[in-house]
CSV table of N, CA and C in Angstrom, one decimal:
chain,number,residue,atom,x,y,z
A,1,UNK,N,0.8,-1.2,0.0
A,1,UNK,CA,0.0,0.0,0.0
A,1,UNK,C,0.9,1.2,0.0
A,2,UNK,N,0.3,2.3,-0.9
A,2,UNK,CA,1.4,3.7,-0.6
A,2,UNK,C,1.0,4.4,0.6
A,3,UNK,N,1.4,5.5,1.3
A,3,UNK,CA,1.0,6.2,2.3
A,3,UNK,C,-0.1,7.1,2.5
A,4,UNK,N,-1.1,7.1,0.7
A,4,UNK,CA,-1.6,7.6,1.5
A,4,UNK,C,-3.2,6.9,1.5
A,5,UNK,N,-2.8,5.5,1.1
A,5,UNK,CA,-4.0,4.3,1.4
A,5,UNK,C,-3.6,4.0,3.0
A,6,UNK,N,-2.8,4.1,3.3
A,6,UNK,CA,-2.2,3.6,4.7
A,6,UNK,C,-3.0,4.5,5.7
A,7,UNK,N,-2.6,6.1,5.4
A,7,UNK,CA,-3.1,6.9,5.8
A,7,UNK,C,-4.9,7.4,6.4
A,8,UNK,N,-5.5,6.9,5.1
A,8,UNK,CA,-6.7,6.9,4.7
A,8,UNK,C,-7.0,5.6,5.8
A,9,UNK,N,-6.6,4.2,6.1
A,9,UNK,CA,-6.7,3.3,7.2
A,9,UNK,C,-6.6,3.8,8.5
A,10,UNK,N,-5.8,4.7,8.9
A,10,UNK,CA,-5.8,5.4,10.2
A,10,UNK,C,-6.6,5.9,10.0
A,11,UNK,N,-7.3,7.2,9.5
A,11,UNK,CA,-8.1,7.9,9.6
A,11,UNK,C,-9.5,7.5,9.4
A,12,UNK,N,-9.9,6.4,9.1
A,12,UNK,CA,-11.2,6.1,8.9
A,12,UNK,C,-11.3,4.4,10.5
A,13,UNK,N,-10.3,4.8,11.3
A,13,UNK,CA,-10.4,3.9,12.1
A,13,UNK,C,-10.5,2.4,12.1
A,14,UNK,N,-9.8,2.0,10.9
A,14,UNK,CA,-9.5,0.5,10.5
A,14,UNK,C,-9.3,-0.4,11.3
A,15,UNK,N,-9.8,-1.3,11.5
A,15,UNK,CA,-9.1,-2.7,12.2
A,15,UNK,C,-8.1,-2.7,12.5
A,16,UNK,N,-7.2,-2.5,11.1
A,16,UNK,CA,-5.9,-2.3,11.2
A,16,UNK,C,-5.1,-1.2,11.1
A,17,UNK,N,-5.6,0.0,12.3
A,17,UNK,CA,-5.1,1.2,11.7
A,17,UNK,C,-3.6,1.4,12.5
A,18,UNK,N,-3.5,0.6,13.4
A,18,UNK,CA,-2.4,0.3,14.3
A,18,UNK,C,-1.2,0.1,13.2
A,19,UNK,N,-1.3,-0.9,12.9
A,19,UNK,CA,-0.6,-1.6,11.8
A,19,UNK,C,-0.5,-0.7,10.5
A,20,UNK,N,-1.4,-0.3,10.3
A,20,UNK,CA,-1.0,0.5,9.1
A,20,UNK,C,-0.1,2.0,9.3
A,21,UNK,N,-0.2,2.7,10.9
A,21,UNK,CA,0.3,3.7,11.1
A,21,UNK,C,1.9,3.0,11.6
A,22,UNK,N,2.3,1.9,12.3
A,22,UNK,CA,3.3,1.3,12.2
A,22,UNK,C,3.9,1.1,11.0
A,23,UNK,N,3.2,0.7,9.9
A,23,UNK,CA,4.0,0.9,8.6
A,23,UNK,C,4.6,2.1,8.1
A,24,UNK,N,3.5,3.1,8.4
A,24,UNK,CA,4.1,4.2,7.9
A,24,UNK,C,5.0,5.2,8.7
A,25,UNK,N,5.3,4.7,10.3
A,25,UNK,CA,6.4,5.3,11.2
A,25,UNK,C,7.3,4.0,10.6
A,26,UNK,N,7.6,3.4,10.0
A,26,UNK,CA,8.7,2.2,9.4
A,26,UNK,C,9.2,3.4,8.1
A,27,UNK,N,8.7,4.0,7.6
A,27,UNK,CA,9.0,4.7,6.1
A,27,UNK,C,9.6,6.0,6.9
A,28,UNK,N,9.0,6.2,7.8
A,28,UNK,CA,9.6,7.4,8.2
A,28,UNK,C,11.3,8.2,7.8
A,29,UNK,N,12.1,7.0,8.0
A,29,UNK,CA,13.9,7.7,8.5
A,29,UNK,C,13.6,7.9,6.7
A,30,UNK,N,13.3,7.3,5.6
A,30,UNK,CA,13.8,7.3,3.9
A,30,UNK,C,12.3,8.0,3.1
A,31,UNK,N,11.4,8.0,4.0
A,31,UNK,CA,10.0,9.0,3.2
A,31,UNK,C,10.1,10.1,4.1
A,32,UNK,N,10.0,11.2,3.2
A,32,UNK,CA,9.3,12.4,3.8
A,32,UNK,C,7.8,12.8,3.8
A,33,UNK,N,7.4,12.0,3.0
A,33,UNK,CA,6.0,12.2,3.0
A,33,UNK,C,5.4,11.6,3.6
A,34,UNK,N,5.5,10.3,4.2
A,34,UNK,CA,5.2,9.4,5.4
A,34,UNK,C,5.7,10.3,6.9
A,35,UNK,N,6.6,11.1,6.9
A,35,UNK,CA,6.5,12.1,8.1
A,35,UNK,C,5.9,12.8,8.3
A,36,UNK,N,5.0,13.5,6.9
A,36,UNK,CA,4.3,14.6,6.7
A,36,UNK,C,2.8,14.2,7.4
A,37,UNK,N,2.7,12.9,6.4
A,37,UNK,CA,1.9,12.2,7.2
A,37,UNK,C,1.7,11.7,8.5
A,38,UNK,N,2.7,11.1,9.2
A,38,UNK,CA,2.6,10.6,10.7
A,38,UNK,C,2.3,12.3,11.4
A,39,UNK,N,2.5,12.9,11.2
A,39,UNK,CA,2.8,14.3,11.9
A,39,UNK,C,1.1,14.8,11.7
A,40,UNK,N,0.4,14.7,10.6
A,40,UNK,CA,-1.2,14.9,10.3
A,40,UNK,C,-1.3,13.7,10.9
A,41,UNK,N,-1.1,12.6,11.5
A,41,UNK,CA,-2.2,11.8,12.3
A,41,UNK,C,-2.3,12.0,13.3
A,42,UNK,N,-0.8,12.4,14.0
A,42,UNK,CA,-0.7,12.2,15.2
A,42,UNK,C,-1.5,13.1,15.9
A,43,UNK,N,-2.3,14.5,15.2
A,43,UNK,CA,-3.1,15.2,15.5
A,43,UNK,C,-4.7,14.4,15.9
A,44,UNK,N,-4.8,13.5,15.4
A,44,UNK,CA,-6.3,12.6,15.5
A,44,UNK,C,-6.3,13.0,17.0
A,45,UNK,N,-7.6,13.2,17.5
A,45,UNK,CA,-8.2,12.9,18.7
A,45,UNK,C,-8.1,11.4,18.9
A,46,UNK,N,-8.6,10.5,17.5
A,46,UNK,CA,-8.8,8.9,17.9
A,46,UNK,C,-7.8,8.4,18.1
A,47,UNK,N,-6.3,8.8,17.9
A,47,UNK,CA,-5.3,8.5,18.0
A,47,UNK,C,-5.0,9.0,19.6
A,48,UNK,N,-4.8,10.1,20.0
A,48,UNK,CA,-4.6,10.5,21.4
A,48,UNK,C,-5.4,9.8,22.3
A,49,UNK,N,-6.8,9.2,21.6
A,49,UNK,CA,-7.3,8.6,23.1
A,49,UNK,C,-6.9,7.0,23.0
A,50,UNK,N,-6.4,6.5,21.7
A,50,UNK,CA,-6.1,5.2,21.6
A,50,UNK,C,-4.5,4.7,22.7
A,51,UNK,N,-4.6,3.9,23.3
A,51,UNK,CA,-3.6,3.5,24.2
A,51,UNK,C,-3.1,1.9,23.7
A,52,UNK,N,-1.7,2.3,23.8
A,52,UNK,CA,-0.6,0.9,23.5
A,52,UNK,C,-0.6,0.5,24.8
A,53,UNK,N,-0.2,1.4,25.8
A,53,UNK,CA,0.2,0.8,27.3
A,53,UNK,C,-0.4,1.4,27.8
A,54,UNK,N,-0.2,1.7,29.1
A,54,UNK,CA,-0.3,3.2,30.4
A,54,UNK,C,-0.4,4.3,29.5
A,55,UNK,N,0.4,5.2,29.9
A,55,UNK,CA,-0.1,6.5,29.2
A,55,UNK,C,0.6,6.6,28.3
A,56,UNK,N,1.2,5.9,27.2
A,56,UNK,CA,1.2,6.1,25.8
A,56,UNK,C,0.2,5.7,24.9
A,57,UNK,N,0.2,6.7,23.9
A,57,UNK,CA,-1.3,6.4,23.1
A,57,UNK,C,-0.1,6.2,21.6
A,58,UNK,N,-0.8,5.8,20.6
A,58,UNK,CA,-1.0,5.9,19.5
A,58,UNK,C,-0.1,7.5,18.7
A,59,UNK,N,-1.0,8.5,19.1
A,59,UNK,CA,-0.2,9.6,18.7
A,59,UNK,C,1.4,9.6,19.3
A,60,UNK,N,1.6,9.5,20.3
A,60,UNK,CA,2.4,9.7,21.4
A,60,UNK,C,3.7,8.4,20.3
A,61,UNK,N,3.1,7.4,20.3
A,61,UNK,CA,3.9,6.4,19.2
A,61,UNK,C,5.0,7.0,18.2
A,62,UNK,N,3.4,7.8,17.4
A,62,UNK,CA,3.6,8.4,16.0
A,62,UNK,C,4.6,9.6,16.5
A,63,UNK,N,4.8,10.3,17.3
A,63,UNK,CA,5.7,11.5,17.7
A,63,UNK,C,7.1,10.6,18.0
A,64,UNK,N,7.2,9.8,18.8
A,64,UNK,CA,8.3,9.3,18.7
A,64,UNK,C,9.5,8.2,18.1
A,65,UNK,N,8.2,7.9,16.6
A,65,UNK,CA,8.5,7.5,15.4
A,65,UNK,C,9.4,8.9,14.8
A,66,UNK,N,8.4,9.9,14.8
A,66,UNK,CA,9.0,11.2,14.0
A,66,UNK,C,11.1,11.4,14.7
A,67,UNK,N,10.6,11.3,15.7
A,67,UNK,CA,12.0,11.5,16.9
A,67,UNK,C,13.1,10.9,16.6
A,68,UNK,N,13.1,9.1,16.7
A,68,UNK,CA,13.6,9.0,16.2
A,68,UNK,C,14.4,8.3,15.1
A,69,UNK,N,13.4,8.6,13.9
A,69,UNK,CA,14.1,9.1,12.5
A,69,UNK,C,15.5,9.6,12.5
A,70,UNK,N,15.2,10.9,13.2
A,70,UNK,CA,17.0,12.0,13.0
A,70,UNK,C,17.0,12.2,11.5
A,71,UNK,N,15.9,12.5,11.1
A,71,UNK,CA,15.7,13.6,9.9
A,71,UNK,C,15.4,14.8,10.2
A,72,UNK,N,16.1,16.0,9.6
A,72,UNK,CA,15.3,17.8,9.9
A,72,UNK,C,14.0,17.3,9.8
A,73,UNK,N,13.3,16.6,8.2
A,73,UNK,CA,12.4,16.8,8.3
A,73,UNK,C,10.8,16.2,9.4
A,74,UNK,N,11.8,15.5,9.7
A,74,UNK,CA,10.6,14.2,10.3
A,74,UNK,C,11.1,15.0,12.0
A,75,UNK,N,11.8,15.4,12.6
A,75,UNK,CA,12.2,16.0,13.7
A,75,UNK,C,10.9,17.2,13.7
A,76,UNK,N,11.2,18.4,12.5
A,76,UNK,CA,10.3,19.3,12.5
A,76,UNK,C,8.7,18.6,12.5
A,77,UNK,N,8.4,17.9,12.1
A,77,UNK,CA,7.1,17.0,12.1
A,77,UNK,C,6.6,17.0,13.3
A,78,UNK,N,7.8,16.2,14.4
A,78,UNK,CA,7.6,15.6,15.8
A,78,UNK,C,7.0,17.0,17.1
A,79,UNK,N,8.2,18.0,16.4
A,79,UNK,CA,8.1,19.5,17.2
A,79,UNK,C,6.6,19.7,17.0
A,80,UNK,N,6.0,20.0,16.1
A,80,UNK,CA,5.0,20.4,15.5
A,80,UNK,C,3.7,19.4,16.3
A,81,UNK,N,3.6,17.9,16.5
A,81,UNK,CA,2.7,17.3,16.6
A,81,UNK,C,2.5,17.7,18.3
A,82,UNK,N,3.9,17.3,18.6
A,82,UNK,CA,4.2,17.8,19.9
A,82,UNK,C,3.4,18.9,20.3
A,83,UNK,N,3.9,20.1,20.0
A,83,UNK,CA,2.9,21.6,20.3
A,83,UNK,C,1.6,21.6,19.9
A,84,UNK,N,0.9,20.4,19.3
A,84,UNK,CA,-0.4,20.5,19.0
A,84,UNK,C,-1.0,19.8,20.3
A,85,UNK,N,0.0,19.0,21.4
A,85,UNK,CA,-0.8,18.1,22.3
A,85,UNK,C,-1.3,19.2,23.3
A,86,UNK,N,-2.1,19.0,24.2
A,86,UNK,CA,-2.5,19.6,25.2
A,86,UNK,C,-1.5,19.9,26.3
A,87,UNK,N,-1.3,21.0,26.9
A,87,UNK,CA,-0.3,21.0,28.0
A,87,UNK,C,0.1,20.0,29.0
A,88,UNK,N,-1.1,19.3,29.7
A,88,UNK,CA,-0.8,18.3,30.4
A,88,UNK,C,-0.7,17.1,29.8
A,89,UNK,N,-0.7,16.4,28.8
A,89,UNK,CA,0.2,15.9,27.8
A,89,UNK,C,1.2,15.9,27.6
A,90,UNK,N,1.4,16.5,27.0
A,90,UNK,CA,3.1,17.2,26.9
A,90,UNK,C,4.1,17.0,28.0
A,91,UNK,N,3.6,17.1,29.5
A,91,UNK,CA,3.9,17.2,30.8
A,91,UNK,C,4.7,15.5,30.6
A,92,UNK,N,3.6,15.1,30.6
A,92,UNK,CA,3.5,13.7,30.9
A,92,UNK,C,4.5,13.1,29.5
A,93,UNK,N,4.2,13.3,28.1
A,93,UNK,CA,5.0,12.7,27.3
A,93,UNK,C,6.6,13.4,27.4
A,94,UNK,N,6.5,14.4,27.8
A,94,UNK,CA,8.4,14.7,28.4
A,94,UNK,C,8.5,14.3,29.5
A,95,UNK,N,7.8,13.8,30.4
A,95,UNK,CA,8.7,12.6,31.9
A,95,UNK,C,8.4,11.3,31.1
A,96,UNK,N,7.5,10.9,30.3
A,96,UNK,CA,7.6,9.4,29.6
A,96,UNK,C,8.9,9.5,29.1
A,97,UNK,N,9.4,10.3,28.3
A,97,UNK,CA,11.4,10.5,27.4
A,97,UNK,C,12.3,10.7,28.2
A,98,UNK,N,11.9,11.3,29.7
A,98,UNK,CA,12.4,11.6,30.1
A,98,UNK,C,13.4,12.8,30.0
A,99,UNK,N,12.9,13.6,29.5
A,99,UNK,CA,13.6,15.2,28.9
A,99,UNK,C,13.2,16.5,29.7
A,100,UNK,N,13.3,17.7,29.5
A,100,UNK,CA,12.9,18.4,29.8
A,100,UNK,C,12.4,19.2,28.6
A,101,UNK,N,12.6,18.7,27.7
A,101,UNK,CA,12.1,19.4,26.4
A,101,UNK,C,12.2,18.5,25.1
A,102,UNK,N,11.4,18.3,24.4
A,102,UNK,CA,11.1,17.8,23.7
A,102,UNK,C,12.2,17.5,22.2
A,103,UNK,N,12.9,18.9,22.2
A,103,UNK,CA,14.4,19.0,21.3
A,103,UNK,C,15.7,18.4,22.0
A,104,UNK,N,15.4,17.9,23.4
A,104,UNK,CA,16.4,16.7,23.9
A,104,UNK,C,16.2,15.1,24.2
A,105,UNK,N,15.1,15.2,23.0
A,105,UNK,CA,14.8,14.2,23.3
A,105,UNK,C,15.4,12.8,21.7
A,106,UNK,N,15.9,11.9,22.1
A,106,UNK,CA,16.3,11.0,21.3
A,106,UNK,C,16.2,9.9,21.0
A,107,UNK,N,14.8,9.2,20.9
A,107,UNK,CA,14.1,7.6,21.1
A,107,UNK,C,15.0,6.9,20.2
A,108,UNK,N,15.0,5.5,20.1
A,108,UNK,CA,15.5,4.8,19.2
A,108,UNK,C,14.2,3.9,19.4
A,109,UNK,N,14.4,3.4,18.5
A,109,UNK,CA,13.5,2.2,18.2
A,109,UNK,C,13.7,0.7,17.7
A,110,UNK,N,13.6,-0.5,18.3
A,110,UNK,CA,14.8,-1.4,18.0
A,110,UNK,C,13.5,-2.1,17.5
């Protein structure tokens, strides 16, 4: 599927939209348009209220897919989705990184 059938799965609440937004934080570090994209989902409400564990959701995923990429452009993505979350959000996803700011923050993903 290209990204933005993948896309169109997240956003219409797919079965598989988990899976398809994992595909497209996979394209992230070599597509820029798959960042452009993770960065418009991670705005979803259905995504902020969707939970993987404790208090990481879905978006929160997708932000730290963008992170760590270590592309300008998928970085500027993460900033961006970041500043769209709610203050106490944000609280909580910089003690989840453990940062004090969000541009010191550096996830890997194995």
């Amino acid at each position: 599927m290209n990204n933005s059938e993948l896309a169109r799965m997240v956003e219409a609440e797919h079965p598989y939209r988990g899976k398809a937004l994992f595909e497209l934080c996979d394209r992230v570090p070599t597509d820029d348009d798959a960042a452009t994209k993770i960065g418009m989902l991670s705005r979803l409400d259905s995504l902020r209220r969707a939970r993987l564990f404790d208090r990481v959701s879905l978006a929160w995923s997708a932000i730290i897919a963008l992170l760590a990429a270590e592309t300008g452009h998928a970085r500027d993505e993460a900033y961006a989705a970041f500043a769209a979350l709610d203050p106490e959000e944000q609280r909580d996803m910089l003690d989840y990184l453990e940062v004090s700011a969000i541009e010191e923050a550096h996830p890997r993903i194995t």
